[in-house]
Coordinates of N, CA, C and O in Angstrom, one line a residue:
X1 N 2.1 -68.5 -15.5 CA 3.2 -67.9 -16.2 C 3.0 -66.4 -16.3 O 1.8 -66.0 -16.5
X2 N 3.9 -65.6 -16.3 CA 4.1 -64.3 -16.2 C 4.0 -63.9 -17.9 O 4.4 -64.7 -18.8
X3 N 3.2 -62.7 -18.1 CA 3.2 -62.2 -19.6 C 4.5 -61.0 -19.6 O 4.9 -60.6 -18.5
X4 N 4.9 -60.6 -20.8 CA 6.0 -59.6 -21.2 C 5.2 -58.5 -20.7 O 5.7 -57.8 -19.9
X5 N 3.9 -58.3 -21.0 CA 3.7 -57.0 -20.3 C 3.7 -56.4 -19.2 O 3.6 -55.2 -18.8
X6 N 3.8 -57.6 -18.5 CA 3.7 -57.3 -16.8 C 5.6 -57.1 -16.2 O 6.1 -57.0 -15.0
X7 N 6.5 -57.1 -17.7 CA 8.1 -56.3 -16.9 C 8.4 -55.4 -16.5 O 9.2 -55.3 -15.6
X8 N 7.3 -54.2 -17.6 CA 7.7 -53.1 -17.0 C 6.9 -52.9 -15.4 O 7.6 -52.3 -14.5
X9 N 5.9 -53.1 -15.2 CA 5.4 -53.0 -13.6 C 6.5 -54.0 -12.6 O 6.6 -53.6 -11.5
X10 N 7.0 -55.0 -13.0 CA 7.9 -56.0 -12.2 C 8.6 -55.2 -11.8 O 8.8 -55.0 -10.6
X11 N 9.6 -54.5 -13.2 CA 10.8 -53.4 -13.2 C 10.5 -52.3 -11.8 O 11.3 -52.3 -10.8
X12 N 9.3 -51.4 -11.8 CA 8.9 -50.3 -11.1 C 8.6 -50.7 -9.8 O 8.6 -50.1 -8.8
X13 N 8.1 -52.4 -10.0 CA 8.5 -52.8 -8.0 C 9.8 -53.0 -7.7 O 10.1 -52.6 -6.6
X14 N 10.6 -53.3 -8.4 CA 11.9 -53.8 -7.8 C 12.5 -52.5 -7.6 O 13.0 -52.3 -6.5
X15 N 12.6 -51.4 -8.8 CA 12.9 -50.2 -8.0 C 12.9 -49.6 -6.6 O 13.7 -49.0 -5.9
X16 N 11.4 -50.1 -6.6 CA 11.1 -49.4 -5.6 C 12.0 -50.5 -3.9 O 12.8 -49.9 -3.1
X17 N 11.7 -51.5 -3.9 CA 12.0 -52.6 -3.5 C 13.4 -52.7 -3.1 O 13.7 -53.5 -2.2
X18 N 14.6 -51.7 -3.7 CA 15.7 -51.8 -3.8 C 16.1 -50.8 -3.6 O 17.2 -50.6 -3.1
X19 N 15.4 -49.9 -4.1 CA 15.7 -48.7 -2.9 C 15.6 -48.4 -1.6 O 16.2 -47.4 -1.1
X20 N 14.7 -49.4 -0.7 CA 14.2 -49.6 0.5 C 15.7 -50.6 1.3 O 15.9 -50.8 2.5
X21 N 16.3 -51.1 0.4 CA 16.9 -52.0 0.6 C 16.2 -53.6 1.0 O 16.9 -54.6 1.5
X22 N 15.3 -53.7 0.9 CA 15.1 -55.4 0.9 C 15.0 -56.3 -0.2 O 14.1 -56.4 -1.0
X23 N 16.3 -57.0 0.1 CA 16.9 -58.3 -0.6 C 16.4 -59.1 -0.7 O 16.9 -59.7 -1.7
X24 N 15.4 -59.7 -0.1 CA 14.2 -60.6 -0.7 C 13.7 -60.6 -1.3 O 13.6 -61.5 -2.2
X25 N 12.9 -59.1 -1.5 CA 11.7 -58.9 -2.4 C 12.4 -58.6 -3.5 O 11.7 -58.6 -4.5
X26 N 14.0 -58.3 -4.0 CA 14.4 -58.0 -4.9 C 14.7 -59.3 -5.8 O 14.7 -59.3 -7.0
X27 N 15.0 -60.5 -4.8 CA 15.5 -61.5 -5.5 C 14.1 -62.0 -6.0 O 14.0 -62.2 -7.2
X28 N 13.0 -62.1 -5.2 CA 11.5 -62.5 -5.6 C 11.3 -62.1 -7.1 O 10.9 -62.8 -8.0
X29 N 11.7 -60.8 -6.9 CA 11.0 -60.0 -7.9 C 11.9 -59.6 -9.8 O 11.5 -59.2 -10.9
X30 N 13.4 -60.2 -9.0 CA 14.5 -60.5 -10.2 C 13.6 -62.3 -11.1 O 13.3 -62.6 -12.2
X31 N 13.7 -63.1 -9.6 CA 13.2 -64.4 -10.7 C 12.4 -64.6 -11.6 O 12.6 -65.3 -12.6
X32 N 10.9 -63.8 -11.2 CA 9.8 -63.4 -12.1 C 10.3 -62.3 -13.1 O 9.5 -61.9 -13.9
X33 N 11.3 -61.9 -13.2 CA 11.7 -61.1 -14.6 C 12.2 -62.2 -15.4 O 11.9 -62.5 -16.5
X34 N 13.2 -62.9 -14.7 CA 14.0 -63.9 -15.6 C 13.1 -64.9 -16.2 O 13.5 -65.7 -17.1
X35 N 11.6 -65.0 -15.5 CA 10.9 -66.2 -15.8 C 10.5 -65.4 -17.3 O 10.7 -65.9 -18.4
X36 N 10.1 -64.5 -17.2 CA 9.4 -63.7 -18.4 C 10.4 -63.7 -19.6 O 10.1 -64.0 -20.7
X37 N 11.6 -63.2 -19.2 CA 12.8 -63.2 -20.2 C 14.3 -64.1 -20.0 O 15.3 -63.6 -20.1
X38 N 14.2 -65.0 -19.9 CA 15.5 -65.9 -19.3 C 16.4 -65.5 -19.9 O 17.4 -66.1 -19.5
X39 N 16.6 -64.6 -20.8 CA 18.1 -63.8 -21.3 C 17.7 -62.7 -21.1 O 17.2 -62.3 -22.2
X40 N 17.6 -61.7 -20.1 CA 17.6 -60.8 -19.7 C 19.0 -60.2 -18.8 O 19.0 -60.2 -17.6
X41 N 19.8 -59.7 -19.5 CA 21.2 -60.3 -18.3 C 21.0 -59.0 -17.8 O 22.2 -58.7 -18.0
X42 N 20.3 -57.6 -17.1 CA 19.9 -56.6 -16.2 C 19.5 -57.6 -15.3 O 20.2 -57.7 -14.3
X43 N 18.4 -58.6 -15.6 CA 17.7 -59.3 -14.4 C 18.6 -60.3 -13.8 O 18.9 -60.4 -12.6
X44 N 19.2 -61.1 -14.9 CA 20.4 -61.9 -14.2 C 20.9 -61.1 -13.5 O 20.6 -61.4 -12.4
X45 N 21.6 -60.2 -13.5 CA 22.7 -59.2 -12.8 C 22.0 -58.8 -11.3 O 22.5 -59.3 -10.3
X46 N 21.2 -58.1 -11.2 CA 20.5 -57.8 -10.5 C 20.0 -59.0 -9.5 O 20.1 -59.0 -8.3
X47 N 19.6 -59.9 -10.1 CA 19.2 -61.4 -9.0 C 20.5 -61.7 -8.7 O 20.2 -62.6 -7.9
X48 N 21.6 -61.7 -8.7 CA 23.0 -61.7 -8.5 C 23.2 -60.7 -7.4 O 23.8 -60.9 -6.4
X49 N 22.4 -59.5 -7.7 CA 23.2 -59.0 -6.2 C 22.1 -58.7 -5.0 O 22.2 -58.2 -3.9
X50 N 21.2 -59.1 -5.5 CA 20.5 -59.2 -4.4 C 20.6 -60.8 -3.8 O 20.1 -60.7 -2.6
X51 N 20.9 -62.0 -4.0 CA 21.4 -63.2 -3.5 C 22.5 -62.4 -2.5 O 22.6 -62.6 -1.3
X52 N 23.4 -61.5 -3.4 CA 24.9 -61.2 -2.8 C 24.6 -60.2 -1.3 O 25.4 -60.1 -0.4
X53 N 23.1 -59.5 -1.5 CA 22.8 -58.8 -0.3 C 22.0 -59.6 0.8 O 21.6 -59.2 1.9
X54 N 22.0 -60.6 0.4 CA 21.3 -62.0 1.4 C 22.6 -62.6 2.0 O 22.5 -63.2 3.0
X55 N 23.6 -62.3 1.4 CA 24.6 -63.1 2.4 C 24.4 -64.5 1.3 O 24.3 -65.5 2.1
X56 N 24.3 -64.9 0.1 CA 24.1 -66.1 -0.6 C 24.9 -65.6 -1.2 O 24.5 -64.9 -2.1
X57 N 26.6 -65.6 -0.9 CA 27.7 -65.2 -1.8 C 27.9 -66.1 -3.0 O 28.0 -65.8 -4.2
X58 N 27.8 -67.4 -2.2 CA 28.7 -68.4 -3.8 C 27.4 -68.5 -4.5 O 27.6 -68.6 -5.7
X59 N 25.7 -68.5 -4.0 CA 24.9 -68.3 -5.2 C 24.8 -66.6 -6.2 O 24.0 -66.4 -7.0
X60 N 25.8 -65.8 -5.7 CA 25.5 -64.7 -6.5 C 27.2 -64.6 -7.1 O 27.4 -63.7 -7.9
X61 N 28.1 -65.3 -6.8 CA 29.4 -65.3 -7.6 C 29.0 -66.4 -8.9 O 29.5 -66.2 -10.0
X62 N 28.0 -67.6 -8.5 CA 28.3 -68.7 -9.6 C 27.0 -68.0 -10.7 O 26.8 -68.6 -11.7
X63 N 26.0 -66.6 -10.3 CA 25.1 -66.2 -10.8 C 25.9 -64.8 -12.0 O 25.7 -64.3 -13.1
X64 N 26.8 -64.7 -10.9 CA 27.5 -63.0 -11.5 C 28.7 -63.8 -12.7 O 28.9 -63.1 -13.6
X65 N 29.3 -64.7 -12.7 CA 29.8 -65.5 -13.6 C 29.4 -65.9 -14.9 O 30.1 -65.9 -15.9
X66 N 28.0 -66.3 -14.6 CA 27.6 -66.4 -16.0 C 27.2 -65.2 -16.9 O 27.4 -65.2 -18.1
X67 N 26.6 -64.3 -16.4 CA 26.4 -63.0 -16.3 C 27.4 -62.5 -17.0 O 27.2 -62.0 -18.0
X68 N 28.6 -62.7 -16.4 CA 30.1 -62.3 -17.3 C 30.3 -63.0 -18.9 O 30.5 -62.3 -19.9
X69 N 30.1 -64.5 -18.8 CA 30.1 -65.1 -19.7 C 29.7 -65.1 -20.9 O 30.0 -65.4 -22.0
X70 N 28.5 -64.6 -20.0 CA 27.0 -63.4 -21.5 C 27.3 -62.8 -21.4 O 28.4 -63.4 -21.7
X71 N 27.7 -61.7 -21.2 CA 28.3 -60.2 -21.4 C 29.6 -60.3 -22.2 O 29.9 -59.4 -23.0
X72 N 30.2 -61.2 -22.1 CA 31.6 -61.3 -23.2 C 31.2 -61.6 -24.2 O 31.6 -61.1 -25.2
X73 N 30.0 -62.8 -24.4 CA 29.7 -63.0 -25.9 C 28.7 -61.9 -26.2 O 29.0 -61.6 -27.3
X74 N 27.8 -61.3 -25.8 CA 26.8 -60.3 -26.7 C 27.7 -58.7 -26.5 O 27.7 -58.0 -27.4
X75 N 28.4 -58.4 -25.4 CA 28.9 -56.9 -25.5 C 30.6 -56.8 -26.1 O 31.1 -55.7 -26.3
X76 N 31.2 -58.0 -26.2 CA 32.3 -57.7 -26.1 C 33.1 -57.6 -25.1 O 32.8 -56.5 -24.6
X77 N 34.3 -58.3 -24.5 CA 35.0 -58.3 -23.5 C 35.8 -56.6 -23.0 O 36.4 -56.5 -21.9
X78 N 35.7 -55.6 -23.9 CA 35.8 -54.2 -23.1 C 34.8 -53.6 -22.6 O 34.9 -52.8 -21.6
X79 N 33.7 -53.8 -23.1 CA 32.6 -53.3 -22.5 C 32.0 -52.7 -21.2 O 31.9 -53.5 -20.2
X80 N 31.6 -51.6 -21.0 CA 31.9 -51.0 -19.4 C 30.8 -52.0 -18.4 O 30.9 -51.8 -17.1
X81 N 30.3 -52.7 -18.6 CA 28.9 -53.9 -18.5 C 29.8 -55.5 -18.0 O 29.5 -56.2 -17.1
X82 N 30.7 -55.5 -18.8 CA 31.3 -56.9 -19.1 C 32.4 -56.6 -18.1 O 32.6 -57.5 -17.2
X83 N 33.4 -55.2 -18.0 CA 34.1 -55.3 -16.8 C 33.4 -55.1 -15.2 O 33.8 -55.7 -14.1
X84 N 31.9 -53.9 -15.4 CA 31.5 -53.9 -14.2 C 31.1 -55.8 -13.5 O 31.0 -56.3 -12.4
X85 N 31.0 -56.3 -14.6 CA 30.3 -57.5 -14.1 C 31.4 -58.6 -13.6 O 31.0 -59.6 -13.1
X86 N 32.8 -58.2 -13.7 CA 33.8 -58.9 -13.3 C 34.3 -58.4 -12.0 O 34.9 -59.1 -11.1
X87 N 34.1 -57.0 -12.1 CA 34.2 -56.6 -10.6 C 33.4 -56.9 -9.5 O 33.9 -57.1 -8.4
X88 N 31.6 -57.1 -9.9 CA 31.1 -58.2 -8.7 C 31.6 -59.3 -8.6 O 31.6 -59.7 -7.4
X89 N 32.0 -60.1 -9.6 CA 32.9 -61.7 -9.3 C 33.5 -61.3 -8.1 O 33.3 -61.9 -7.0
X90 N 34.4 -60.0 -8.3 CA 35.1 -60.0 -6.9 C 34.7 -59.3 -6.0 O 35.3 -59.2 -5.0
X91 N 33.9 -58.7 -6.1 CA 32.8 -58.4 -4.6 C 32.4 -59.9 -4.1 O 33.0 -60.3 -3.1
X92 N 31.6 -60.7 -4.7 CA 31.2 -61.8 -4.1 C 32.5 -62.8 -3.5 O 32.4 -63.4 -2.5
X93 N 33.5 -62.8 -4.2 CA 34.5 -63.9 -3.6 C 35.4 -63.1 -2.3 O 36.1 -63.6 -1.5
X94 N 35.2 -61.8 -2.4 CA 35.8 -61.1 -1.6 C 34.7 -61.2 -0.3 O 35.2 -61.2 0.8
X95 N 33.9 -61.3 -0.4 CA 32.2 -61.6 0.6 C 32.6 -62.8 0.8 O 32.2 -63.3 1.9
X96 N 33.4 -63.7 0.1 CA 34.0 -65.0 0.9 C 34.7 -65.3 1.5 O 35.0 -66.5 1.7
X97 N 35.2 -64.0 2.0 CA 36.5 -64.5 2.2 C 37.9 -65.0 1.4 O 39.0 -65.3 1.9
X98 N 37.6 -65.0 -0.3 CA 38.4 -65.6 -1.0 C 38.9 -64.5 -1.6 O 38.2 -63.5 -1.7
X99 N 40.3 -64.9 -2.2 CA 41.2 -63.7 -2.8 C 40.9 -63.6 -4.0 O 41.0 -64.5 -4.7
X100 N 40.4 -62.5 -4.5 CA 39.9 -62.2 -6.0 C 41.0 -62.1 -7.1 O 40.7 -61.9 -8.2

């Protein structure tokens, strides 16, 4: 099991990791944040779009969804967080081919 102190170094790989663009190491590196903090909705969010840069659309629409769902109860439904996170809903369903 992963300790809290080892987020912020998790954090500083995935930076790095995502700026390179690879979506593996990002999703690798999102789950071990979420293991450490399972309400972490940055890491939810983030394992959401790196699934979504894998081409795993409906695993980062049914990921970016809940994500929304937390973000409406802890930020409030105007929140610049809570709308950006409705706009990936429709990046991913639009990555579906489906009408947002």
């Amino acid at each position: 099991m992963l300790k809290s102190d080892e987020k912020y170094l998790i954090w500083g790989m995935y930076d790095l990791v995502n700026d390179m663009g690879n979506w593996y190491l990002c999703e690798v590196l999102c789950q071990c944040l979420c293991e450490i903090d399972p309400d972490d909705l940055i890491g939810k969010n983030n394992l959401a779009c790196a699934l979504n840069g894998q081409g795993k659309y409906a695993e980062a629409e049914a990921l970016y969804r809940q994500c929304w769902e937390l973000m409406k109860k802890t930020l409030g439904e105007h929140h610049q967080d809570t709308l950006n996170s409705i706009n990936n809903i429709a990046v991913a369903l639009d990555n579906q081919g489906k009408c947002a």
